[in-house]
Amino acid sequence: MTEVVNLAITGMTCMGCAGSVKSALEEVEGVEAVEVTIDPGKATVTTGAGVSRSILISAVMASGFGIEGEASVGSDFNWVDTSVWKQSAHNTKWCLLGCSIGEFATLGAYSVFSIGASVVTGSPMYYFLLILPLINGLITSVMLETGILMKGQMDFSNALQTALGMSFISMLMMEIAMEITDLLFTGGELGMNPIAIPFMLAVGFLTPWPFNYWRLKKLGKACH
């Protein structure tokens, strides 16, 4: 079910301004189409179900423009916006999927090939292998997001640029939390304990979720 939201935009003076507003709104998860006019300053946004007006307003304000009758971005920030919690949970879910692919595959390889057991804890190689799953998780998350955007008819260059604009803070919080959880189950040995997987996913989701809510509610930006 689609919905149409009309926003009265203030501060636009040229087509470049309209383009900035359009780009900001198109980055919001669930937005299907955006039309922006300068005179009058107006944005007509077609969205899927579950995209709240407050998220769209935050996106516009974060791009440097105003909404008629609304205070500046973040001034009414609170932690009780159900629609933003749902949207940020959806964003976090996709981020978790992308990060998990690279991190789990790397840790699994350590176990399959007995790499972790052959490395001395605390050695330079240990720390390198400790960081490698985080790097691979970031890479697969960017690859997944790029693929999703290209499937939505975006060209590779723009899709990759958009994917690289994701919140790396959120992804690192997620990946570090998952790896620490795994290490608790393996006793500090590098590798993958299958029993730890559901706990890793739960911790990986919950750790960055409040940050993603704050980023979406206050800045109008999703984690991906």
Short mmCIF file of N, CA and C in Angstrom, two decimals, residues 39-181:
data_model
loop_
_atom_site.label_atom_id
_atom_site.label_comp_id
_atom_site.label_asym_id
_atom_site.label_seq_id
_atom_site.Cartn_x
_atom_site.Cartn_y
_atom_site.Cartn_z
N ASP A 39 8.78 26.72 -6.79
CA ASP A 39 7.74 27.73 -6.62
C ASP A 39 6.37 27.13 -6.94
N PRO A 40 5.63 26.72 -5.91
CA PRO A 40 5.97 26.85 -4.49
C PRO A 40 6.95 25.77 -4.04
N GLY A 41 7.64 26.02 -2.92
CA GLY A 41 8.57 25.03 -2.39
C GLY A 41 7.81 23.84 -1.84
N LYS A 42 7.85 22.76 -2.57
CA LYS A 42 7.02 21.62 -2.19
C LYS A 42 7.67 20.32 -2.62
N ALA A 43 7.53 19.30 -1.78
CA ALA A 43 7.99 17.95 -2.13
C ALA A 43 6.81 17.00 -2.01
N THR A 44 6.57 16.25 -3.06
CA THR A 44 5.52 15.23 -3.05
C THR A 44 6.22 13.87 -3.02
N VAL A 45 6.02 13.15 -1.94
CA VAL A 45 6.76 11.90 -1.71
C VAL A 45 5.80 10.72 -1.70
N THR A 46 6.09 9.75 -2.55
CA THR A 46 5.32 8.50 -2.57
C THR A 46 6.10 7.44 -1.82
N THR A 47 5.49 6.87 -0.80
CA THR A 47 6.19 5.91 0.05
C THR A 47 5.40 4.62 0.20
N GLY A 48 6.11 3.59 0.64
CA GLY A 48 5.45 2.36 1.01
C GLY A 48 4.91 2.50 2.43
N ALA A 49 4.22 1.51 2.90
CA ALA A 49 3.68 1.56 4.26
C ALA A 49 4.80 1.56 5.28
N GLY A 50 4.59 2.27 6.38
CA GLY A 50 5.56 2.26 7.47
C GLY A 50 6.56 3.38 7.47
N VAL A 51 6.54 4.25 6.45
CA VAL A 51 7.46 5.39 6.42
C VAL A 51 6.73 6.58 7.01
N SER A 52 7.18 7.04 8.17
CA SER A 52 6.48 8.12 8.85
C SER A 52 6.85 9.49 8.31
N ARG A 53 5.96 10.43 8.49
CA ARG A 53 6.19 11.81 8.07
C ARG A 53 7.40 12.40 8.80
N SER A 54 7.58 12.04 10.07
CA SER A 54 8.68 12.59 10.86
C SER A 54 10.04 12.20 10.29
N ILE A 55 10.15 10.99 9.72
CA ILE A 55 11.41 10.56 9.12
C ILE A 55 11.71 11.39 7.88
N LEU A 56 10.68 11.65 7.07
CA LEU A 56 10.85 12.46 5.87
C LEU A 56 11.25 13.89 6.23
N ILE A 57 10.62 14.43 7.26
CA ILE A 57 10.95 15.79 7.71
C ILE A 57 12.40 15.85 8.19
N SER A 58 12.82 14.86 8.94
CA SER A 58 14.20 14.83 9.44
C SER A 58 15.20 14.76 8.29
N ALA A 59 14.86 14.00 7.25
CA ALA A 59 15.75 13.88 6.09
C ALA A 59 15.91 15.21 5.38
N VAL A 60 14.81 15.94 5.22
CA VAL A 60 14.87 17.26 4.57
C VAL A 60 15.70 18.23 5.40
N MET A 61 15.45 18.27 6.70
CA MET A 61 16.16 19.20 7.57
C MET A 61 17.64 18.88 7.66
N ALA A 62 17.97 17.59 7.62
CA ALA A 62 19.38 17.19 7.67
C ALA A 62 20.12 17.63 6.42
N SER A 63 19.39 17.85 5.32
CA SER A 63 20.03 18.30 4.07
C SER A 63 20.20 19.81 4.03
N GLY A 64 19.75 20.51 5.09
CA GLY A 64 19.99 21.95 5.18
C GLY A 64 18.79 22.82 4.87
N PHE A 65 17.61 22.23 4.71
CA PHE A 65 16.42 23.00 4.37
C PHE A 65 15.37 22.85 5.47
N GLY A 66 14.34 23.67 5.41
CA GLY A 66 13.35 23.66 6.46
C GLY A 66 12.00 23.14 5.99
N ILE A 67 11.13 22.89 6.95
CA ILE A 67 9.76 22.47 6.68
C ILE A 67 8.84 23.49 7.35
N GLU A 68 7.92 24.03 6.58
CA GLU A 68 7.00 25.04 7.10
C GLU A 68 6.28 24.52 8.34
N GLY A 69 6.38 25.30 9.43
CA GLY A 69 5.70 24.93 10.66
C GLY A 69 6.43 23.94 11.54
N GLU A 70 7.67 23.57 11.16
CA GLU A 70 8.45 22.61 11.94
C GLU A 70 9.68 23.27 12.53
N ALA A 71 10.07 22.83 13.74
CA ALA A 71 11.29 23.34 14.38
C ALA A 71 12.50 22.72 13.70
N SER A 72 13.69 23.22 14.03
CA SER A 72 14.91 22.72 13.40
C SER A 72 15.14 21.26 13.74
N VAL A 73 15.91 20.60 12.86
CA VAL A 73 16.13 19.17 13.00
C VAL A 73 16.73 18.81 14.35
N GLY A 74 16.13 17.79 14.98
CA GLY A 74 16.67 17.29 16.23
C GLY A 74 16.18 18.02 17.47
N SER A 75 15.50 19.18 17.28
CA SER A 75 15.09 19.95 18.44
C SER A 75 14.00 19.24 19.24
N ASP A 76 13.21 18.38 18.57
CA ASP A 76 12.15 17.65 19.25
C ASP A 76 12.51 16.18 19.42
N PHE A 77 13.79 15.90 19.54
CA PHE A 77 14.24 14.51 19.62
C PHE A 77 13.69 13.84 20.87
N ASN A 78 13.26 12.59 20.69
CA ASN A 78 12.81 11.77 21.81
C ASN A 78 13.05 10.31 21.46
N TRP A 79 12.88 9.45 22.45
CA TRP A 79 13.13 8.02 22.26
C TRP A 79 11.84 7.21 22.18
N VAL A 80 10.72 7.86 21.91
CA VAL A 80 9.43 7.15 21.97
C VAL A 80 8.68 7.17 20.64
N ASP A 81 9.38 7.41 19.54
CA ASP A 81 8.74 7.42 18.23
C ASP A 81 8.71 5.99 17.68
N THR A 82 7.56 5.35 17.79
CA THR A 82 7.42 3.94 17.39
C THR A 82 7.78 3.72 15.93
N SER A 83 7.36 4.63 15.06
CA SER A 83 7.63 4.45 13.63
C SER A 83 9.12 4.50 13.33
N VAL A 84 9.86 5.33 14.07
CA VAL A 84 11.30 5.42 13.87
C VAL A 84 11.99 4.18 14.42
N TRP A 85 11.50 3.66 15.55
CA TRP A 85 12.06 2.41 16.08
C TRP A 85 11.88 1.28 15.07
N LYS A 86 10.71 1.21 14.44
CA LYS A 86 10.45 0.16 13.45
C LYS A 86 11.34 0.33 12.22
N GLN A 87 11.46 1.58 11.74
CA GLN A 87 12.28 1.82 10.56
C GLN A 87 13.75 1.54 10.84
N SER A 88 14.23 1.99 12.01
CA SER A 88 15.64 1.76 12.35
C SER A 88 15.91 0.27 12.58
N ALA A 89 14.91 -0.46 13.07
CA ALA A 89 15.06 -1.92 13.23
C ALA A 89 15.19 -2.58 11.86
N HIS A 90 14.39 -2.12 10.91
CA HIS A 90 14.46 -2.66 9.55
C HIS A 90 15.83 -2.38 8.93
N ASN A 91 16.33 -1.16 9.11
CA ASN A 91 17.64 -0.80 8.59
C ASN A 91 18.75 -1.63 9.25
N THR A 92 18.64 -1.80 10.57
CA THR A 92 19.64 -2.56 11.33
C THR A 92 19.66 -4.02 10.89
N LYS A 93 18.48 -4.55 10.56
CA LYS A 93 18.37 -5.94 10.11
C LYS A 93 19.19 -6.17 8.84
N TRP A 94 19.06 -5.27 7.87
CA TRP A 94 19.81 -5.41 6.62
C TRP A 94 21.30 -5.22 6.84
N CYS A 95 21.64 -4.30 7.72
CA CYS A 95 23.04 -4.07 8.06
C CYS A 95 23.63 -5.33 8.70
N LEU A 96 22.86 -5.96 9.58
CA LEU A 96 23.30 -7.18 10.26
C LEU A 96 23.54 -8.31 9.26
N LEU A 97 22.65 -8.43 8.29
CA LEU A 97 22.80 -9.47 7.27
C LEU A 97 24.10 -9.29 6.50
N GLY A 98 24.36 -8.06 6.05
CA GLY A 98 25.57 -7.80 5.27
C GLY A 98 26.84 -8.03 6.06
N CYS A 99 26.85 -7.55 7.30
CA CYS A 99 28.05 -7.70 8.13
C CYS A 99 28.29 -9.15 8.53
N SER A 100 27.21 -9.89 8.79
CA SER A 100 27.35 -11.27 9.25
C SER A 100 27.98 -12.17 8.20
N ILE A 101 27.67 -11.92 6.93
CA ILE A 101 28.19 -12.78 5.87
C ILE A 101 29.71 -12.85 5.91
N GLY A 102 30.35 -11.67 5.92
CA GLY A 102 31.81 -11.63 5.91
C GLY A 102 32.43 -12.08 7.22
N GLU A 103 31.83 -11.64 8.34
CA GLU A 103 32.41 -11.98 9.64
C GLU A 103 32.25 -13.47 9.95
N PHE A 104 31.07 -14.01 9.74
CA PHE A 104 30.84 -15.43 10.04
C PHE A 104 31.67 -16.33 9.13
N ALA A 105 31.79 -15.95 7.85
CA ALA A 105 32.57 -16.76 6.91
C ALA A 105 34.04 -16.80 7.32
N THR A 106 34.56 -15.66 7.76
CA THR A 106 35.97 -15.60 8.17
C THR A 106 36.21 -16.40 9.44
N LEU A 107 35.36 -16.22 10.44
CA LEU A 107 35.50 -16.97 11.68
C LEU A 107 35.31 -18.47 11.45
N GLY A 108 34.37 -18.81 10.56
CA GLY A 108 34.15 -20.22 10.23
C GLY A 108 35.38 -20.84 9.57
N ALA A 109 36.03 -20.06 8.70
CA ALA A 109 37.25 -20.55 8.04
C ALA A 109 38.35 -20.79 9.05
N TYR A 110 38.44 -19.93 10.08
CA TYR A 110 39.44 -20.14 11.13
C TYR A 110 39.26 -21.50 11.79
N SER A 111 37.98 -21.87 12.03
CA SER A 111 37.71 -23.15 12.69
C SER A 111 37.94 -24.33 11.76
N VAL A 112 37.46 -24.23 10.53
CA VAL A 112 37.58 -25.34 9.57
C VAL A 112 39.04 -25.68 9.29
N PHE A 113 39.86 -24.65 9.15
CA PHE A 113 41.27 -24.87 8.80
C PHE A 113 42.21 -24.80 10.01
N SER A 114 41.61 -24.79 11.23
CA SER A 114 42.37 -24.78 12.49
C SER A 114 43.38 -23.63 12.55
N ILE A 115 43.00 -22.51 11.98
CA ILE A 115 43.90 -21.34 11.97
C ILE A 115 44.00 -20.74 13.37
N GLY A 116 42.86 -20.61 14.04
CA GLY A 116 42.87 -19.99 15.36
C GLY A 116 43.67 -20.76 16.38
N ALA A 117 43.61 -22.09 16.31
CA ALA A 117 44.32 -22.93 17.28
C ALA A 117 45.82 -22.85 17.13
N SER A 118 46.29 -22.46 15.95
CA SER A 118 47.74 -22.44 15.70
C SER A 118 48.37 -21.07 15.95
N VAL A 119 47.56 -20.11 16.38
CA VAL A 119 48.06 -18.75 16.60
C VAL A 119 48.17 -18.47 18.09
N VAL A 120 49.28 -17.88 18.49
CA VAL A 120 49.50 -17.55 19.90
C VAL A 120 48.67 -16.32 20.27
N THR A 121 47.87 -16.45 21.31
CA THR A 121 47.05 -15.33 21.76
C THR A 121 47.92 -14.15 22.17
N GLY A 122 47.60 -12.97 21.64
CA GLY A 122 48.35 -11.77 21.97
C GLY A 122 49.47 -11.45 21.01
N SER A 123 49.75 -12.35 20.08
CA SER A 123 50.81 -12.11 19.09
C SER A 123 50.28 -11.16 18.01
N PRO A 124 51.21 -10.54 17.23
CA PRO A 124 50.77 -9.65 16.14
C PRO A 124 49.82 -10.35 15.17
N MET A 125 50.10 -11.62 14.85
CA MET A 125 49.24 -12.37 13.94
C MET A 125 47.84 -12.56 14.53
N TYR A 126 47.78 -12.76 15.85
CA TYR A 126 46.50 -12.93 16.52
C TYR A 126 45.64 -11.69 16.32
N TYR A 127 46.24 -10.51 16.53
CA TYR A 127 45.47 -9.27 16.40
C TYR A 127 45.08 -8.99 14.94
N PHE A 128 45.95 -9.39 14.01
CA PHE A 128 45.60 -9.24 12.60
C PHE A 128 44.38 -10.09 12.26
N LEU A 129 44.42 -11.35 12.72
CA LEU A 129 43.31 -12.26 12.45
C LEU A 129 42.06 -11.85 13.23
N LEU A 130 42.24 -11.12 14.31
CA LEU A 130 41.11 -10.63 15.10
C LEU A 130 40.38 -9.52 14.35
N ILE A 131 41.15 -8.69 13.64
CA ILE A 131 40.58 -7.55 12.92
C ILE A 131 40.02 -7.96 11.55
N LEU A 132 40.59 -9.00 10.95
CA LEU A 132 40.20 -9.40 9.60
C LEU A 132 38.70 -9.68 9.44
N PRO A 133 38.04 -10.36 10.39
CA PRO A 133 36.59 -10.58 10.24
C PRO A 133 35.80 -9.27 10.19
N LEU A 134 36.28 -8.25 10.93
CA LEU A 134 35.60 -6.96 10.91
C LEU A 134 35.70 -6.32 9.53
N ILE A 135 36.90 -6.39 8.95
CA ILE A 135 37.12 -5.82 7.62
C ILE A 135 36.27 -6.54 6.58
N ASN A 136 36.27 -7.86 6.64
CA ASN A 136 35.49 -8.64 5.68
C ASN A 136 33.99 -8.40 5.84
N GLY A 137 33.55 -8.17 7.08
CA GLY A 137 32.15 -7.86 7.32
C GLY A 137 31.75 -6.54 6.69
N LEU A 138 32.63 -5.53 6.80
CA LEU A 138 32.36 -4.24 6.17
C LEU A 138 32.27 -4.39 4.65
N ILE A 139 33.19 -5.18 4.10
CA ILE A 139 33.23 -5.37 2.64
C ILE A 139 31.94 -6.04 2.14
N THR A 140 31.52 -7.11 2.81
CA THR A 140 30.32 -7.81 2.34
C THR A 140 29.06 -6.97 2.55
N SER A 141 29.05 -6.13 3.59
CA SER A 141 27.91 -5.26 3.81
C SER A 141 27.78 -4.24 2.68
N VAL A 142 28.92 -3.66 2.28
CA VAL A 142 28.93 -2.70 1.17
C VAL A 142 28.54 -3.40 -0.13
N MET A 143 29.04 -4.62 -0.34
CA MET A 143 28.71 -5.37 -1.56
C MET A 143 27.22 -5.68 -1.63
N LEU A 144 26.65 -6.10 -0.49
CA LEU A 144 25.22 -6.42 -0.46
C LEU A 144 24.38 -5.19 -0.76
N GLU A 145 24.71 -4.07 -0.11
CA GLU A 145 23.95 -2.84 -0.33
C GLU A 145 24.06 -2.37 -1.77
N THR A 146 25.27 -2.48 -2.35
CA THR A 146 25.46 -2.09 -3.75
C THR A 146 24.59 -2.94 -4.67
N GLY A 147 24.56 -4.25 -4.40
CA GLY A 147 23.74 -5.15 -5.21
C GLY A 147 22.26 -4.84 -5.11
N ILE A 148 21.79 -4.53 -3.89
CA ILE A 148 20.38 -4.20 -3.69
C ILE A 148 20.01 -2.93 -4.45
N LEU A 149 20.89 -1.92 -4.38
CA LEU A 149 20.62 -0.66 -5.07
C LEU A 149 20.64 -0.83 -6.58
N MET A 150 21.56 -1.66 -7.08
CA MET A 150 21.62 -1.90 -8.53
C MET A 150 20.37 -2.66 -9.00
N LYS A 151 19.86 -3.55 -8.15
CA LYS A 151 18.63 -4.25 -8.49
C LYS A 151 17.47 -3.27 -8.60
N GLY A 152 17.56 -2.17 -7.85
CA GLY A 152 16.55 -1.12 -7.91
C GLY A 152 16.80 -0.13 -9.03
N GLN A 153 17.56 -0.54 -10.04
CA GLN A 153 17.82 0.23 -11.26
C GLN A 153 18.83 1.36 -11.10
N MET A 154 19.63 1.36 -10.04
CA MET A 154 20.68 2.36 -9.89
C MET A 154 21.95 1.82 -10.55
N ASP A 155 22.71 2.70 -11.23
CA ASP A 155 23.93 2.24 -11.88
C ASP A 155 25.01 1.93 -10.83
N PHE A 156 26.04 1.16 -11.24
CA PHE A 156 27.04 0.66 -10.29
C PHE A 156 27.74 1.78 -9.54
N SER A 157 28.15 2.84 -10.26
CA SER A 157 28.90 3.93 -9.64
C SER A 157 28.11 4.61 -8.53
N ASN A 158 26.85 4.97 -8.82
CA ASN A 158 26.02 5.63 -7.81
C ASN A 158 25.64 4.67 -6.69
N ALA A 159 25.43 3.40 -7.04
CA ALA A 159 25.09 2.40 -6.02
C ALA A 159 26.24 2.22 -5.04
N LEU A 160 27.46 2.14 -5.56
CA LEU A 160 28.63 1.97 -4.70
C LEU A 160 28.85 3.20 -3.83
N GLN A 161 28.67 4.39 -4.41
CA GLN A 161 28.84 5.64 -3.65
C GLN A 161 27.83 5.72 -2.52
N THR A 162 26.59 5.34 -2.81
CA THR A 162 25.55 5.35 -1.78
C THR A 162 25.86 4.33 -0.69
N ALA A 163 26.32 3.15 -1.10
CA ALA A 163 26.66 2.09 -0.13
C ALA A 163 27.80 2.53 0.78
N LEU A 164 28.78 3.23 0.21
CA LEU A 164 29.91 3.70 1.01
C LEU A 164 29.50 4.82 1.96
N GLY A 165 28.31 5.38 1.76
CA GLY A 165 27.81 6.43 2.65
C GLY A 165 27.11 5.87 3.87
N MET A 166 27.06 4.55 3.99
CA MET A 166 26.44 3.93 5.16
C MET A 166 27.23 4.27 6.43
N SER A 167 26.59 4.10 7.56
CA SER A 167 27.25 4.40 8.83
C SER A 167 28.22 3.29 9.22
N PHE A 168 29.52 3.56 9.06
CA PHE A 168 30.52 2.56 9.44
C PHE A 168 30.62 2.45 10.96
N ILE A 169 30.23 3.50 11.67
CA ILE A 169 30.21 3.43 13.14
C ILE A 169 29.22 2.35 13.57
N SER A 170 28.03 2.37 12.98
CA SER A 170 27.01 1.38 13.31
C SER A 170 27.49 -0.03 12.99
N MET A 171 28.11 -0.20 11.83
CA MET A 171 28.57 -1.53 11.42
C MET A 171 29.70 -2.04 12.32
N LEU A 172 30.61 -1.15 12.69
CA LEU A 172 31.71 -1.57 13.58
C LEU A 172 31.19 -1.94 14.96
N MET A 173 30.24 -1.15 15.48
CA MET A 173 29.62 -1.49 16.77
C MET A 173 29.04 -2.90 16.71
N MET A 174 28.34 -3.17 15.63
CA MET A 174 27.69 -4.46 15.43
C MET A 174 28.70 -5.60 15.35
N GLU A 175 29.73 -5.41 14.54
CA GLU A 175 30.71 -6.47 14.32
C GLU A 175 31.57 -6.74 15.55
N ILE A 176 31.99 -5.68 16.22
CA ILE A 176 32.80 -5.85 17.43
C ILE A 176 32.00 -6.59 18.49
N ALA A 177 30.72 -6.21 18.65
CA ALA A 177 29.87 -6.88 19.63
C ALA A 177 29.72 -8.36 19.32
N MET A 178 29.55 -8.69 18.03
CA MET A 178 29.40 -10.10 17.65
C MET A 178 30.69 -10.88 17.89
N GLU A 179 31.82 -10.28 17.56
CA GLU A 179 33.08 -11.02 17.72
C GLU A 179 33.42 -11.22 19.20
N ILE A 180 33.15 -10.22 20.02
CA ILE A 180 33.38 -10.37 21.46
C ILE A 180 32.52 -11.50 22.01
N THR A 181 31.26 -11.55 21.57
CA THR A 181 30.36 -12.62 22.01
C THR A 181 30.91 -13.99 21.61
#
